[in-house]
Short mmCIF file of C-alpha atoms and ligand atoms in Angstrom, two decimals:
data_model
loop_
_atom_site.label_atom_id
_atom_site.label_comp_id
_atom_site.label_asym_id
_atom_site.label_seq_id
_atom_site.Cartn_x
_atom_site.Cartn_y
_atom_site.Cartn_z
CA UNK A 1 42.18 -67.97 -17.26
CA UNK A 2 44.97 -68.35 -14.84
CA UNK A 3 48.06 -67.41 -14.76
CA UNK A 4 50.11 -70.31 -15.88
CA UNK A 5 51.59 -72.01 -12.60
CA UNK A 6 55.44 -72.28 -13.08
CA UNK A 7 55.45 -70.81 -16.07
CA UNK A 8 59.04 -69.11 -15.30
CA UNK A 9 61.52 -69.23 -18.14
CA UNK A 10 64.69 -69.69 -16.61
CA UNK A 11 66.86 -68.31 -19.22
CA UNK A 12 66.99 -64.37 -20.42
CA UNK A 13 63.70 -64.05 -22.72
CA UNK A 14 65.59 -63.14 -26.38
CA UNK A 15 67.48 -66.29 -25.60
CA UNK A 16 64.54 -68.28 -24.71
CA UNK A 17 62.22 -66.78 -27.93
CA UNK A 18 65.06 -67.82 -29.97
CA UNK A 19 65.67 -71.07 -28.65
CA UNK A 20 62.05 -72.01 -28.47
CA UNK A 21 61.47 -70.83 -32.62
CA UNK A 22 64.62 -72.76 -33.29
CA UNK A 23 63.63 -75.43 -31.89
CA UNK A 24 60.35 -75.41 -33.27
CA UNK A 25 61.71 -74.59 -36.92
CA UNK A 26 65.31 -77.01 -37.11
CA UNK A 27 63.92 -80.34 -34.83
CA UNK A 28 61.63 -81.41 -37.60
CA UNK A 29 64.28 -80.86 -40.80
CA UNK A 30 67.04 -82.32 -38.07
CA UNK A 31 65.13 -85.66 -37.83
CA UNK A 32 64.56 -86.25 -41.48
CA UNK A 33 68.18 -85.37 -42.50
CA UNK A 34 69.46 -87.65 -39.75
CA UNK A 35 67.55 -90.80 -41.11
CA UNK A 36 68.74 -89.81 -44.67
CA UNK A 37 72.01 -89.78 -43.29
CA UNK A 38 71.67 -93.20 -41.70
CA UNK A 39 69.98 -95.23 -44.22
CA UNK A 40 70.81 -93.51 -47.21
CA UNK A 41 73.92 -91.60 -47.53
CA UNK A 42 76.33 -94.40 -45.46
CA UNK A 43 76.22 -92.24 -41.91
CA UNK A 44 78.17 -89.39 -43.04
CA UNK A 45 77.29 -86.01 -42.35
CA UNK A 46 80.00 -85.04 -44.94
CA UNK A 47 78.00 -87.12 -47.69
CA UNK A 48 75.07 -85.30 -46.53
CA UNK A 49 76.27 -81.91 -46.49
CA UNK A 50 77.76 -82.42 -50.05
CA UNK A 51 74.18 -83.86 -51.54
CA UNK A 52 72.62 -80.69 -50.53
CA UNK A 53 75.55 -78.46 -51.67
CA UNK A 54 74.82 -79.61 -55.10
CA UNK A 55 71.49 -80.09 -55.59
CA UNK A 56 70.21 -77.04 -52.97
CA UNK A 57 66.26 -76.39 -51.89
CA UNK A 58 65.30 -78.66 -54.29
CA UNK A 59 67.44 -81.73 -52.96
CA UNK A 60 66.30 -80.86 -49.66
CA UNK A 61 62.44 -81.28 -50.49
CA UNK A 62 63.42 -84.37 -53.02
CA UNK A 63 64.81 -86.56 -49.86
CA UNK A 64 61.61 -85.54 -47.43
CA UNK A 65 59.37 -88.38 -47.26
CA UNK A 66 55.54 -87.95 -47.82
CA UNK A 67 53.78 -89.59 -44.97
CA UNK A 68 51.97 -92.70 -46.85
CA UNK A 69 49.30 -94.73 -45.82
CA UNK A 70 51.36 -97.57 -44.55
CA UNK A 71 53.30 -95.06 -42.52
CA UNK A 72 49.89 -93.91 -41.23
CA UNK A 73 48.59 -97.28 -40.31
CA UNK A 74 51.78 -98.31 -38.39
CA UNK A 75 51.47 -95.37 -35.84
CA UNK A 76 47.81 -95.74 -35.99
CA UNK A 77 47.98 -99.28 -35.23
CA UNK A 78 50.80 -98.94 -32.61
CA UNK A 79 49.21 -96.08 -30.87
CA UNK A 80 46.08 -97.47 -30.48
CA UNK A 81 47.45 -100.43 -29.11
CA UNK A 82 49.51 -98.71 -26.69
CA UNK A 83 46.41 -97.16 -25.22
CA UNK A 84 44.64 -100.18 -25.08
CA UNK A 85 46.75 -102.00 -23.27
CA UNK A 86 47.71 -98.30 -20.95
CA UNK A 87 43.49 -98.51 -20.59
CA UNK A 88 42.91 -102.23 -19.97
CA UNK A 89 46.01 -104.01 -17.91
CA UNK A 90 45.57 -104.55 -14.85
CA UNK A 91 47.91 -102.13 -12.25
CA UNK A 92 48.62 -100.96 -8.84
CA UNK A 93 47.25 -97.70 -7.81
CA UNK A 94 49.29 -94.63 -7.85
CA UNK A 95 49.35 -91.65 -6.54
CA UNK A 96 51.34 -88.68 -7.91
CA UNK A 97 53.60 -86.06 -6.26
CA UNK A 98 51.17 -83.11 -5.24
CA UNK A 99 50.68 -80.59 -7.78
CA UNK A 100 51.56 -76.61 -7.10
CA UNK A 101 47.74 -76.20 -7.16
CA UNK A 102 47.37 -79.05 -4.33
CA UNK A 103 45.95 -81.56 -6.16
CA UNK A 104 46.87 -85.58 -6.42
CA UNK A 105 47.13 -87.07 -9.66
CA UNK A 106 46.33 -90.67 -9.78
CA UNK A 107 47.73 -93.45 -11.74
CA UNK A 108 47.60 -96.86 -13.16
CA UNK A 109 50.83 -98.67 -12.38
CA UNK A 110 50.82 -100.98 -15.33
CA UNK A 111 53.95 -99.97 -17.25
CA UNK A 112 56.02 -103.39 -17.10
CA UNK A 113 52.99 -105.25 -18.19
CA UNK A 114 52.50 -102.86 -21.22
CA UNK A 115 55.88 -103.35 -22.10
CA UNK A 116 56.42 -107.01 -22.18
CA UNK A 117 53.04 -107.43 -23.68
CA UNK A 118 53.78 -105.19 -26.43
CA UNK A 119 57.84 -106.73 -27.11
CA UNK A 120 56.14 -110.44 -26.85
CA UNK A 121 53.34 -109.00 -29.31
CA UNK A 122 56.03 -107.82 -32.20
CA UNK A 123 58.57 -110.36 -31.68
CA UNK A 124 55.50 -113.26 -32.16
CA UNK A 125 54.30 -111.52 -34.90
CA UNK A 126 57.27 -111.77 -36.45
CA UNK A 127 58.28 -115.36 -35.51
CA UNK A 128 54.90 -116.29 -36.71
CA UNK A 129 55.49 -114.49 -40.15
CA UNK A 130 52.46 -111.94 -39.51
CA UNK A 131 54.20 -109.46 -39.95
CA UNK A 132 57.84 -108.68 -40.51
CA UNK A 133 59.47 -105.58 -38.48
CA UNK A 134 61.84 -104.76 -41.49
CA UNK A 135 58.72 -103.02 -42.98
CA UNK A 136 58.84 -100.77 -40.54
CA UNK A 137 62.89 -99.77 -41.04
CA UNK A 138 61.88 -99.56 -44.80
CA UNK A 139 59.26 -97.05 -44.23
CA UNK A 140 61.00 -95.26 -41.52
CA UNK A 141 61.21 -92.31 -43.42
CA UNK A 142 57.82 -91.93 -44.03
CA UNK A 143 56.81 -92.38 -40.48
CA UNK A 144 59.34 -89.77 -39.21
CA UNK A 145 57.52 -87.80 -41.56
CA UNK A 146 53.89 -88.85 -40.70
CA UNK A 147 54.70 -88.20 -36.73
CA UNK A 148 56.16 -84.95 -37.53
CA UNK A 149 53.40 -83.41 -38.82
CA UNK A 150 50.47 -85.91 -36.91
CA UNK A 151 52.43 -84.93 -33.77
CA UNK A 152 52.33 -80.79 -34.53
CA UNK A 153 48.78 -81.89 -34.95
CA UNK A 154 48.85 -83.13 -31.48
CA UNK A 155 50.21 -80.35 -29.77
CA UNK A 156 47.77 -77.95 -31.18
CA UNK A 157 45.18 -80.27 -29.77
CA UNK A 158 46.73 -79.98 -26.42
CA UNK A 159 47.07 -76.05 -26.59
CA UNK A 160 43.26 -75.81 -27.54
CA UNK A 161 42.35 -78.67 -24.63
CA UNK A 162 44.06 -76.48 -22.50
CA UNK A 163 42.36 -73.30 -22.97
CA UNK A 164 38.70 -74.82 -23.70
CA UNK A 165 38.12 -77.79 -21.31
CA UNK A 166 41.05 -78.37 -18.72
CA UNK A 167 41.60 -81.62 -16.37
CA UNK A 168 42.22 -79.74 -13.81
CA UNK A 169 43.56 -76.65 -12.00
CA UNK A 170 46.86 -77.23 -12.72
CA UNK A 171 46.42 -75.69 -16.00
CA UNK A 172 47.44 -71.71 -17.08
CA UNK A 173 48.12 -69.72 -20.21
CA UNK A 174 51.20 -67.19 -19.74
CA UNK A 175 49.89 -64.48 -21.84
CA UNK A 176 51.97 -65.58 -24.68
CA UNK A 177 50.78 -67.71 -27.57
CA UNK A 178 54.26 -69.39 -28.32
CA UNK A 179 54.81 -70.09 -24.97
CA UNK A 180 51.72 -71.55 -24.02
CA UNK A 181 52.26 -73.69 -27.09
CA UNK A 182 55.87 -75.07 -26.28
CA UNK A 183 55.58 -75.60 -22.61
CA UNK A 184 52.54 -76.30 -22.43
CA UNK A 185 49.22 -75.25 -19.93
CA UNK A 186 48.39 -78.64 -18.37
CA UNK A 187 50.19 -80.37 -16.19
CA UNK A 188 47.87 -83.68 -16.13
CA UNK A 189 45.78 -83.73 -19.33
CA UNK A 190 43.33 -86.48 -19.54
CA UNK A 191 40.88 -87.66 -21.76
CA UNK A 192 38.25 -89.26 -19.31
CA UNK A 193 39.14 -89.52 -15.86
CA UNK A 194 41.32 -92.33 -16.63
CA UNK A 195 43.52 -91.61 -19.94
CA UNK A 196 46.71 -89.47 -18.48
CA UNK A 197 47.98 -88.10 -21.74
CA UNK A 198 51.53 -87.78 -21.01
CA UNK A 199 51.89 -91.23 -19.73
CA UNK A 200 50.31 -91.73 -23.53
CA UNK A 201 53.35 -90.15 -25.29
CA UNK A 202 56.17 -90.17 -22.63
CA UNK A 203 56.05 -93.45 -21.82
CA UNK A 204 53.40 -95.62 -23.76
CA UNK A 205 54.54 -94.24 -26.55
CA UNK A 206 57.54 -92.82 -26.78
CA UNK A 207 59.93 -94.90 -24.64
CA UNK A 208 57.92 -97.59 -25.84
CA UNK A 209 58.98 -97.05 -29.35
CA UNK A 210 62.60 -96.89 -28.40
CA UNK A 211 62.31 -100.46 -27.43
CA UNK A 212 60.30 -101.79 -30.50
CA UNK A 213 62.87 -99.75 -32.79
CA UNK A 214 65.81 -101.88 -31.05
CA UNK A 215 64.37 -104.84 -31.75
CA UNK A 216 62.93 -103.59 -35.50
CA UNK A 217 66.58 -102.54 -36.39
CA UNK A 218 68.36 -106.14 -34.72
CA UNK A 219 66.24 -107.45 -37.00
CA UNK A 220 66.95 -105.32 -39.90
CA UNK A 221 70.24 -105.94 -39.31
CA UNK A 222 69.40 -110.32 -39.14
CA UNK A 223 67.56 -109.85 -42.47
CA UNK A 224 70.30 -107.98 -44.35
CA UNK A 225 73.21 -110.21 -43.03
CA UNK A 226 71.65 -113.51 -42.02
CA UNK A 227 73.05 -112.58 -39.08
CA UNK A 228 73.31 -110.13 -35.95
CA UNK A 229 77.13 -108.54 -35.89
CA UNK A 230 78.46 -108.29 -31.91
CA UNK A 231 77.91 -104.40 -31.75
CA UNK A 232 74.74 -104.15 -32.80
CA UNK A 233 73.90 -106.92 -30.01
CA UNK A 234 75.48 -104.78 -27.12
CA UNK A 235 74.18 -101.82 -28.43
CA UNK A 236 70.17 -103.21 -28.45
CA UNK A 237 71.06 -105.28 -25.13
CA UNK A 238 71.91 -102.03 -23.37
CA UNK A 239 69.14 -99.95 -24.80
CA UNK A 240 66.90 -102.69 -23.48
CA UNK A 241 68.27 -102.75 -20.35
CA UNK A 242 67.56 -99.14 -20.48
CA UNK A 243 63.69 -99.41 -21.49
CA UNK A 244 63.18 -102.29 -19.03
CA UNK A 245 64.48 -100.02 -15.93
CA UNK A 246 62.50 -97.07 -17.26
CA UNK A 247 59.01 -99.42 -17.06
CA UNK A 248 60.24 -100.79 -14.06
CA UNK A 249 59.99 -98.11 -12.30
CA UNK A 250 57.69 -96.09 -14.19
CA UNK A 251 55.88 -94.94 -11.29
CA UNK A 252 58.87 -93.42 -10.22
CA UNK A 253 58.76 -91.72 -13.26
CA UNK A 254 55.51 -90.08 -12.54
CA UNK A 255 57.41 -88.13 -9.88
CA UNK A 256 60.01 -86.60 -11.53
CA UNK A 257 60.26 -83.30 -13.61
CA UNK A 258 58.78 -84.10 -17.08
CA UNK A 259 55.53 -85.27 -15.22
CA UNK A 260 55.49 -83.52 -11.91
CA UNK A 261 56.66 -80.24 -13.27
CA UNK A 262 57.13 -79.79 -17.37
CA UNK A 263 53.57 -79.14 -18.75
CA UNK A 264 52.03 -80.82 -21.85
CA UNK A 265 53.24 -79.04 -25.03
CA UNK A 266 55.66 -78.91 -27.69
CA UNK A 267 58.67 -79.29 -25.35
CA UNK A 268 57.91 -82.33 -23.74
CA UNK A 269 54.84 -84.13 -25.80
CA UNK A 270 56.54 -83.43 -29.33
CA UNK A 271 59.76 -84.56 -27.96
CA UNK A 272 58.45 -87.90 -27.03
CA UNK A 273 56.51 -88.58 -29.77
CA UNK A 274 58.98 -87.41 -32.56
CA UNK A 275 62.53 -87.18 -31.24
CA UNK A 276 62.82 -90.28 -28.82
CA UNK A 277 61.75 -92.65 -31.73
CA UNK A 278 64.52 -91.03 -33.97
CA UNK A 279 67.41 -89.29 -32.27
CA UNK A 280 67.03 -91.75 -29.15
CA UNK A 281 67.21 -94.99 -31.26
CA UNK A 282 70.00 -93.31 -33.77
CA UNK A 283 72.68 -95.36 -32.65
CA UNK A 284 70.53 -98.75 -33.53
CA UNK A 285 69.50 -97.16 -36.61
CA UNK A 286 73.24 -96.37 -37.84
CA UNK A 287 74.64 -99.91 -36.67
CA UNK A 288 71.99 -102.00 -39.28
CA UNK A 289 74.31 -100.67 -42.58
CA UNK A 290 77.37 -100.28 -40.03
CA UNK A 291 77.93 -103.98 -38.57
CA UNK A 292 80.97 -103.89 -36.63
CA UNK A 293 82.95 -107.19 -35.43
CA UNK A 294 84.10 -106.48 -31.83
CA UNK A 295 85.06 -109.34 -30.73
CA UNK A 296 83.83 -111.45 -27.61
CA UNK A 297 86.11 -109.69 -25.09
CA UNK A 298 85.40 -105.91 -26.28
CA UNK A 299 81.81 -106.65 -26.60
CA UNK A 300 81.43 -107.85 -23.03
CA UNK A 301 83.53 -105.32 -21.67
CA UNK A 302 81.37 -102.48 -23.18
CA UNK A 303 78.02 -104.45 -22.41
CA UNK A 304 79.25 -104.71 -18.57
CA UNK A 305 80.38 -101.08 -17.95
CA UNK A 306 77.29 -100.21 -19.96
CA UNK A 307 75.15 -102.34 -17.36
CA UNK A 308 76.70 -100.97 -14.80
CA UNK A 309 76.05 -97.07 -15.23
CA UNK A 310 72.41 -97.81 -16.32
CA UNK A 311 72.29 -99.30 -12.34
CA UNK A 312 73.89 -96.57 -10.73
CA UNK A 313 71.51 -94.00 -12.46
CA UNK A 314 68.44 -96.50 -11.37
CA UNK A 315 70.05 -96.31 -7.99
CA UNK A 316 70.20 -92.69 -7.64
CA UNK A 317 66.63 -92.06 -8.47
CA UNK A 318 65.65 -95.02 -6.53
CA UNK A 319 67.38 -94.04 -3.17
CA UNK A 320 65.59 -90.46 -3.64
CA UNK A 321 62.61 -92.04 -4.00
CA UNK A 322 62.94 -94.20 -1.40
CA UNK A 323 64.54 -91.85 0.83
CA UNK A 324 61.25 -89.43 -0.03
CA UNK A 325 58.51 -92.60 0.43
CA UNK A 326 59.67 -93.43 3.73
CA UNK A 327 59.98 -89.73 5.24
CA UNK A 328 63.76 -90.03 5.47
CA UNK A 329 63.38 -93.39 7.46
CA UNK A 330 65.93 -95.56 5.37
CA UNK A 331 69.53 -96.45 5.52
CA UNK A 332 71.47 -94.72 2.75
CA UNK A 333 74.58 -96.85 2.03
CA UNK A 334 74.08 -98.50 5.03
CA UNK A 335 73.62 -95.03 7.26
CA UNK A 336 70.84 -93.19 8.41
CA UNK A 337 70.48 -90.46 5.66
CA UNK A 338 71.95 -87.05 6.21
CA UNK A 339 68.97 -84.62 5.39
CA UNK A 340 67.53 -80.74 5.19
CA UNK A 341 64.01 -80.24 5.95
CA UNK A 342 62.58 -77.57 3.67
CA UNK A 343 59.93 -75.46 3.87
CA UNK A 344 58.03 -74.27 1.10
CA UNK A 345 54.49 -72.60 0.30
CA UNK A 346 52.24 -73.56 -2.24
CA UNK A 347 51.01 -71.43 -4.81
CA UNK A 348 47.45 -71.68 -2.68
CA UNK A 349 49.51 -70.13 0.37
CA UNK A 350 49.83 -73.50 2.25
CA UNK A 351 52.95 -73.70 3.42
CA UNK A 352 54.21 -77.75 3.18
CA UNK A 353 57.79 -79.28 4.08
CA UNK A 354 59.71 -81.55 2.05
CA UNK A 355 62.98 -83.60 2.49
CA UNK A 356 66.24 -82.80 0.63
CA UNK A 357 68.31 -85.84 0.73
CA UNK A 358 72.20 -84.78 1.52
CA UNK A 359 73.98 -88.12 1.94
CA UNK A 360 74.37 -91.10 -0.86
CA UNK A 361 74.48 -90.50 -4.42
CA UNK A 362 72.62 -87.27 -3.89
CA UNK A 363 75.51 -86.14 -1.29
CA UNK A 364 78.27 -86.09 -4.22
CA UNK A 365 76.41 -83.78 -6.69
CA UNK A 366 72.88 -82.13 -6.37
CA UNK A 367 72.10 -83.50 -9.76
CA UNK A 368 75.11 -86.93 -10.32
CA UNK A 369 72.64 -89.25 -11.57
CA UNK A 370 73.15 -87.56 -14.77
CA UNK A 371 76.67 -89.17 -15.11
CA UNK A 372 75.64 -92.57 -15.31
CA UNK A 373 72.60 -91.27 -17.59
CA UNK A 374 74.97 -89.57 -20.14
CA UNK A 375 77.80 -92.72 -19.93
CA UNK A 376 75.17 -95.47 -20.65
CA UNK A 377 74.04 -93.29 -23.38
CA UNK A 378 78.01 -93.21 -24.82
CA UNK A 379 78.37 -97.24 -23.73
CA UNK A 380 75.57 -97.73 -26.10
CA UNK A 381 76.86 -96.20 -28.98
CA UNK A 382 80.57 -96.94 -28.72
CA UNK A 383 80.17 -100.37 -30.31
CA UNK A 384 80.00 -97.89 -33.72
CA UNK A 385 83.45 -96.99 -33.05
CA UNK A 386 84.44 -93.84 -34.64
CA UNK A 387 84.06 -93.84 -37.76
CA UNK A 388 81.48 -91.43 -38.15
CA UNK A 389 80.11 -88.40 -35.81
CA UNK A 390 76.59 -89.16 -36.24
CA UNK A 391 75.70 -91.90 -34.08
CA UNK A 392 77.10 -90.04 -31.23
CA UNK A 393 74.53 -87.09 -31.63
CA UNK A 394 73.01 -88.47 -28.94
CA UNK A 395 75.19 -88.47 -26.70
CA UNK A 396 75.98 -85.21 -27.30
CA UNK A 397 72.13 -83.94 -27.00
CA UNK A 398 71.49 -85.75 -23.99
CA UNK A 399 74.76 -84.24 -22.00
CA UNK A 400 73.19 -80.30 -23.23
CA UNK A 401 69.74 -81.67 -22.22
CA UNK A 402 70.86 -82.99 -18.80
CA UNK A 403 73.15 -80.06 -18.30
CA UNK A 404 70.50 -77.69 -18.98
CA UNK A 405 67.75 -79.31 -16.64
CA UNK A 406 69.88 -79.76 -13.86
CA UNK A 407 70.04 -75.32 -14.39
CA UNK A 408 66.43 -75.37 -14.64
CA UNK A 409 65.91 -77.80 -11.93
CA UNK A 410 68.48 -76.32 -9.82
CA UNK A 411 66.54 -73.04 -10.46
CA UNK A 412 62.95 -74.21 -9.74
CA UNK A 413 63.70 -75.53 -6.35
CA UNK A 414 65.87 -72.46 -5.27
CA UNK A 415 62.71 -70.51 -5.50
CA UNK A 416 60.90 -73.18 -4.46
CA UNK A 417 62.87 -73.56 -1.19
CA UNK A 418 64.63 -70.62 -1.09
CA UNK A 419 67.28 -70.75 1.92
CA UNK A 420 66.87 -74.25 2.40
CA UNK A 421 68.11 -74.69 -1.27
CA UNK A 422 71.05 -72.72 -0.22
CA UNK A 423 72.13 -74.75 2.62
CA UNK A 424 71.87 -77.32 0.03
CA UNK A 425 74.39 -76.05 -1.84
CA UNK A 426 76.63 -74.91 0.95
CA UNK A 427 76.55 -78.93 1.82
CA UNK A 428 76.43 -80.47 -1.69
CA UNK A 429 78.52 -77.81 -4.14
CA UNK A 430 78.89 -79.40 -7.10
CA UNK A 431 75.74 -79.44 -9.43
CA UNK A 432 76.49 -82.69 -11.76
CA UNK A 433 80.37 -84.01 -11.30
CA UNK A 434 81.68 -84.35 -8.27
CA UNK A 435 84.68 -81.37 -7.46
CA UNK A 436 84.73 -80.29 -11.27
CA UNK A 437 81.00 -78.67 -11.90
P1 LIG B 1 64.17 -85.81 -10.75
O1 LIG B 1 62.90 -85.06 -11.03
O2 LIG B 1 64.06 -87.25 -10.49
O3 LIG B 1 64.91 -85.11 -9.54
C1 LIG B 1 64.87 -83.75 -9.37
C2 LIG B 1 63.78 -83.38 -8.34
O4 LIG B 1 64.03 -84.07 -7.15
C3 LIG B 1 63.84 -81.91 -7.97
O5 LIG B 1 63.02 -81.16 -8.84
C4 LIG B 1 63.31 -81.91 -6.56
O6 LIG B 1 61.87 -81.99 -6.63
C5 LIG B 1 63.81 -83.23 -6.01
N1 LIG B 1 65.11 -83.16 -5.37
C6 LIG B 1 66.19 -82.45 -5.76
N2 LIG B 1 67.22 -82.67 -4.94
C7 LIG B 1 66.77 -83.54 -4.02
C8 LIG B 1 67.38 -84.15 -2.88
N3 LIG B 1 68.63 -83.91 -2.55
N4 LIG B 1 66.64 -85.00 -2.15
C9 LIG B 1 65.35 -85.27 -2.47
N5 LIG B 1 64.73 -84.72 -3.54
C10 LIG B 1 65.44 -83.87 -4.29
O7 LIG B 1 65.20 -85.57 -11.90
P2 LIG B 1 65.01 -85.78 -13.44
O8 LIG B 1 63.57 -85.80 -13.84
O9 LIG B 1 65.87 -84.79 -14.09
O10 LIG B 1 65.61 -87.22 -13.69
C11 LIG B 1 64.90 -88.45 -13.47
C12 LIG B 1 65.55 -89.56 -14.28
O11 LIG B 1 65.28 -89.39 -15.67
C13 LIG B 1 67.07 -89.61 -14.16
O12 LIG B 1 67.47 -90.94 -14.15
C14 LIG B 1 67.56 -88.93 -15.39
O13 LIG B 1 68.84 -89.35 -15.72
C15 LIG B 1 66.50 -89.37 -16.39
N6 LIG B 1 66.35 -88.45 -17.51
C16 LIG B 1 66.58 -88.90 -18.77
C17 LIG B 1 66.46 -88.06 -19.85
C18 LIG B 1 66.67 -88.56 -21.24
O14 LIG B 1 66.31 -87.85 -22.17
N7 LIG B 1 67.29 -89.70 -21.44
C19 LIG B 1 66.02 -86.67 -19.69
C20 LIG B 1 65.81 -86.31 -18.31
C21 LIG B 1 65.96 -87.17 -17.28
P3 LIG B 1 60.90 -81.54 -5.43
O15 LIG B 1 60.18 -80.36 -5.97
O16 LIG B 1 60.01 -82.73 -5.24
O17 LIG B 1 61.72 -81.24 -4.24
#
């Protein structure tokens, strides 16, 4: 088999063995503690912390949820919906970024049709009294559970796909078991020619489920109160908005790291089909036992600021993909952009040139579209004021996340483009905020 393609790890090796078995060992007991500290012990990691103090191992394994059947038939159901509808809709043709092997993924752009088919779908069904969402909060436990272990499941699938019967060539063990595992050995996995796996749990799934959560715990939250409190509107408004840019320009997805570069293992897939449903949605999941009067003025205020950062991050990626799409033949804020032309080689020896973008939002930092990522992520959850840390876990994860990639990213494309990556930093210093980092 071949060597793994970009299989670098970009941090010293004890420190990456350590983080991966962390990782591997904490994210599952992390997700079931934070729902029990949602929905059953009032949001307070204090309240948590003293539960276990007293009652030890024991306590622990009393508050983990078995996966039931109805747990069990609400991912089954969902999931298999999802990739009907990621199979069947109709959608544009896409092409992919070209692969360090050479090759051109293709794609079915039907993202935004998926997504208000599937939000029309649960909010009918519950209009129409099929079926009521709240079932889904009151099992929530047991399908953290379920898609803990279904999704380990998974990603032992995709480590044997890998190794047996490949895509394509962008596919590579490292040598090492437990990395191959949790990054990964194919880039594109498909089942078929047609099912792309990782739009499966990245998108179809995962940021899917964000959405339907929203809505499941606004509803929750309806159900409970006979009626919706101010914050928990802004906070599922915003988290929309967030979902509906991310379909809208899904394709645009398909370009960036997690697709183009991050291979399908416990890293990415796990992550999307475990921790975006929980961590992601925590703030929604908090504010259904936590309603909190605003008040028309504070509410809008937050909602509006929110608004505006998730724009300025759907900005930045879309003037870099714009500014990529039309060779550098665009106006960037009005001007014609400001630009390196880097030269690279493929792992196949071809040597290929690519454009860095030095002017717009990409001119202030080499990675700023993280700031309006990391603020939308805080606008969301500041309707919970401050009574408790939890809800802001997030927020906290995401800024380490973000602040890690833009190190690995910043890494992959220095030995990607080597000097030109230089001159891109000479130009553009600052890696995330502007004259500070
Ligand atoms: P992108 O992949 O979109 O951008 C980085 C890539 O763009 C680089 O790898 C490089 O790829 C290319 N590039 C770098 N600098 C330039 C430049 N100056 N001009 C042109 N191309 C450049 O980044 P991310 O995947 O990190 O982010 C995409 C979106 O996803 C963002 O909105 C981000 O906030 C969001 N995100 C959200 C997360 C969450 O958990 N909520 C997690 C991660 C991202 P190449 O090899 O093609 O040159």
């Amino acid at each position: 088999m071949a060597a793994a393609p970009e299989t670098k790890t970009v941090h010293s090796p004890a420190l990456t063995y350590f983080s991966m078995l962390s990782l591997l060992s904490l994210c599952p007991l992390f997700v079931i503690l934070l729902w029990y500290t949602m929905v059953h012990a009032d949001g307070s990691v204090v309240q948590t912390r003293n539960y276990l103090k007293q009652h030890g191992l024991q306590g622990f394994i009393d508050i983990w949820p078995r996966p039931t059947a109805i747990a069990w038939k609400i991912i089954f159901v969902y999931g298999a919906f999802e990739a009907a509808l990621q199979l069947l809709l109709p959608g544009k043709r896409v092409e992919g970024p070209v692969s360090p092997t050479g090759n051109r993924p293709v794609y079915k752009a039907n993202g935004m049709a998926a997504y208000f088919v599937t939000l029309v779908t649960y909010i009918s069904l519950w209009w129409f009294e099929i079926f009521n969402p709240t079932v889904v909060y009151d099992h929530l436990g047991e399908i953290y559970s379920a898609l803990i272990f279904g999704s380990l499941i998974f990603c032992v699938f995709l480590y044997i796909k890998g190794h047996v019967a490949p895509s394509s060539t962008d596919c590579g063990s490292s040598g090492n078991l437990i990395i191959d595992f949790y990054w990964g050995m194919e880039l594109y996995p498909r089942i078929g020619k047609n099912f792309d796996i990782k739009v499966f749990t990245n998108c179809r799934f995962g940021m899917m489920s964000w959405a339907v959560l929203a809505v499941t715990y606004c509803i929750k939250q309806y159900e409970l109160n006979g009626k919706v409190s101010d914050s928990m509107l802004v906070n599922t408004t915003l988290m929309l908005v967030y979902v509906t840019k991310f379909f809208w320009w899904e394709a645009g997805y398909w370009n960036t790291m997690d697709i183009a570069h991050d291979r399908a293992g416990f890293y990415i897939c796990w992550g999307c089909l475990v921790w975006v449903p929980s961590v992601y949605t925590s703030p929604g999941m908090y504010l259904v036992n936590h309603p909190v009067n605003l008040g028309m003025q504070l509410a809008l205020y937050i909602l509006v600021v929110g608004i505006l950062c998730i724009y300025i991050n759907y900005d930045c990626d879309r003037q870099r993909q714009e500014f990529r799409r039309t060779n550098g033949k665009c106006k960037i804020w009005g001007k014609a952009p400001s630009k390196i032309e880097a030269t690279y080689t493929t792992t196949s020896g071809e040597t290929k040139t690519s454009l860095l973008l030095t002017s717009g939002w990409w001119g202030l930092a080499r990675h700023f579209h993280y700031v309006p990522e990391i603020l939308a992520a805080f606008f969301w959850t500041v309707p919970a004021l401050f009574n408790h840390f939890l809800p802001y876990f997030y927020v906290v994860f995401l800024t380490i996340l973000l602040f890690d990639r833009a190190k690995r990213d910043d890494d992959r494309c220095r030995s990607k483009y080597g000097k030109y990556w230089k001159l891109y930093c000479n130009k553009v210093p600052y890696k995330i905020i502007p004259g500070i980092y």
